[in-house]
Amino acid sequence: MTAAYRFNPAFQSPQGSPIRELFKYTQQPGMISFAGGYPAPALFDTQGLAKSAATLLDGAAAACLQYGATEGAAQLAQVLKQVTRARIGGADPGELIVTTGSQQGFELLLRILLEPGDGVVIERPCYPAAIQALRLAHAELLEIPGDAQGMDTDALEALLLAGARPKLLYLVPSFANPTGATLPLARRRHLLTLAVRYQFIVIEDDPYGQLRFSGQAEPPLLQVAQEIEGARDWLVYLSSLSKIVAPGLRIGWMCGPPEILRRAVIAKQTGDLCTAPWMQMVAAQYLQAGHLAAHLPHIIATYRERCAIMLSSLRDAFGDRLSLIAPEGGMFIWASWKDGTDATALLQSAVRHNVMYVPGSAFYATQSDPGHWRLSFANAQPQEIIDGVARLKQAHEEWMHVQA
Ligand code: PMP
């Protein structure tokens, strides 16, 4: 018999993360997974992190083991400000707080800003944990279609002209999850101009921006906002060490208007009191010692090679049946079947062939074309990528045979 718990209605029959649901298959022996958004563990700079931790244990262990300030350890906040300043052409990033991953930053913003029914603009497709958090916050989701260049800001303007008055807009402008797309400068300017005109807050989520392996860098919205009057007031910037150092540190940060950050800190007080001080100090030490700057080129070179191998293997295997967005950085390739293949149905056959990806339906708040799917090239060796795509080809042939 189950007890009659009186749950918050939002948790009465909640949907878990569609991607985490797939993880049971990754345990299958011999599985090649292109599914998770996990960085390659072989690329973790374990030596650099161990050195930073050892230095701290020698000197400042007691301070790192105490509770810390909710807004973050001053040493880390300072070095993260320098990191952010370097990303935005030397401009002042404004106030900054440390968060427990950028996911917490997003959740804090929803807590302090949203009431049930508030409109929130998201990209279509969108990062699933954002959709999940917005659903739990009872937001009204307004999906704006994206293409190989990210969110279509003309479609956003049309929605606003038609009378929509969102409170928030969330997007990943550089190397988006799932599409890998990067918003060009003109769209960045257009978006911020609209935010100022229609007075909605833009949440720029930037965990992947430093992972550029080809093409020309685009300035973060936080930089573009410097040249658009009023735009700084309507922009919150989130970033993270998860994809460039290690997700296990759970270190993220948020820059934005002081009125917003002050409230985020109060919300964080009841969430976790503070981000683990030990991890903050390890991260501060690591960054101050210059380990990231020394190590990042190695991560970028590895992802460049893996992405190129995956793109060419997919093109060789499927030719015109598949359209691909070739990313210039990040961890993901977005693929769309042109031959009527249903990516969710095909996954069953792919799992039998010991290869995995994420079907596109996971990234949409409302129904989508079933042909889309996401592959990550980050966490597979070159030979595994080649073998995994060969398995996908077998799975696809088998699937077509069954359909015929
Ligand atoms: N935003 C995006 C777009 C992501 O892909 C992820 C991680 N998959 C996050 C945020 C969360 O990152 P963190 O580990 O910093 O919480």
XYZ file of C-alpha atoms in Angstrom, residues 398-404:
7
model
C 17.828 -3.025 -40.342
C 15.176 -0.472 -39.471
C 14.530 0.370 -43.137
C 14.266 -3.338 -43.918
C 11.605 -3.777 -41.222
C 9.683 -0.737 -42.524
C 9.752 -1.965 -46.138
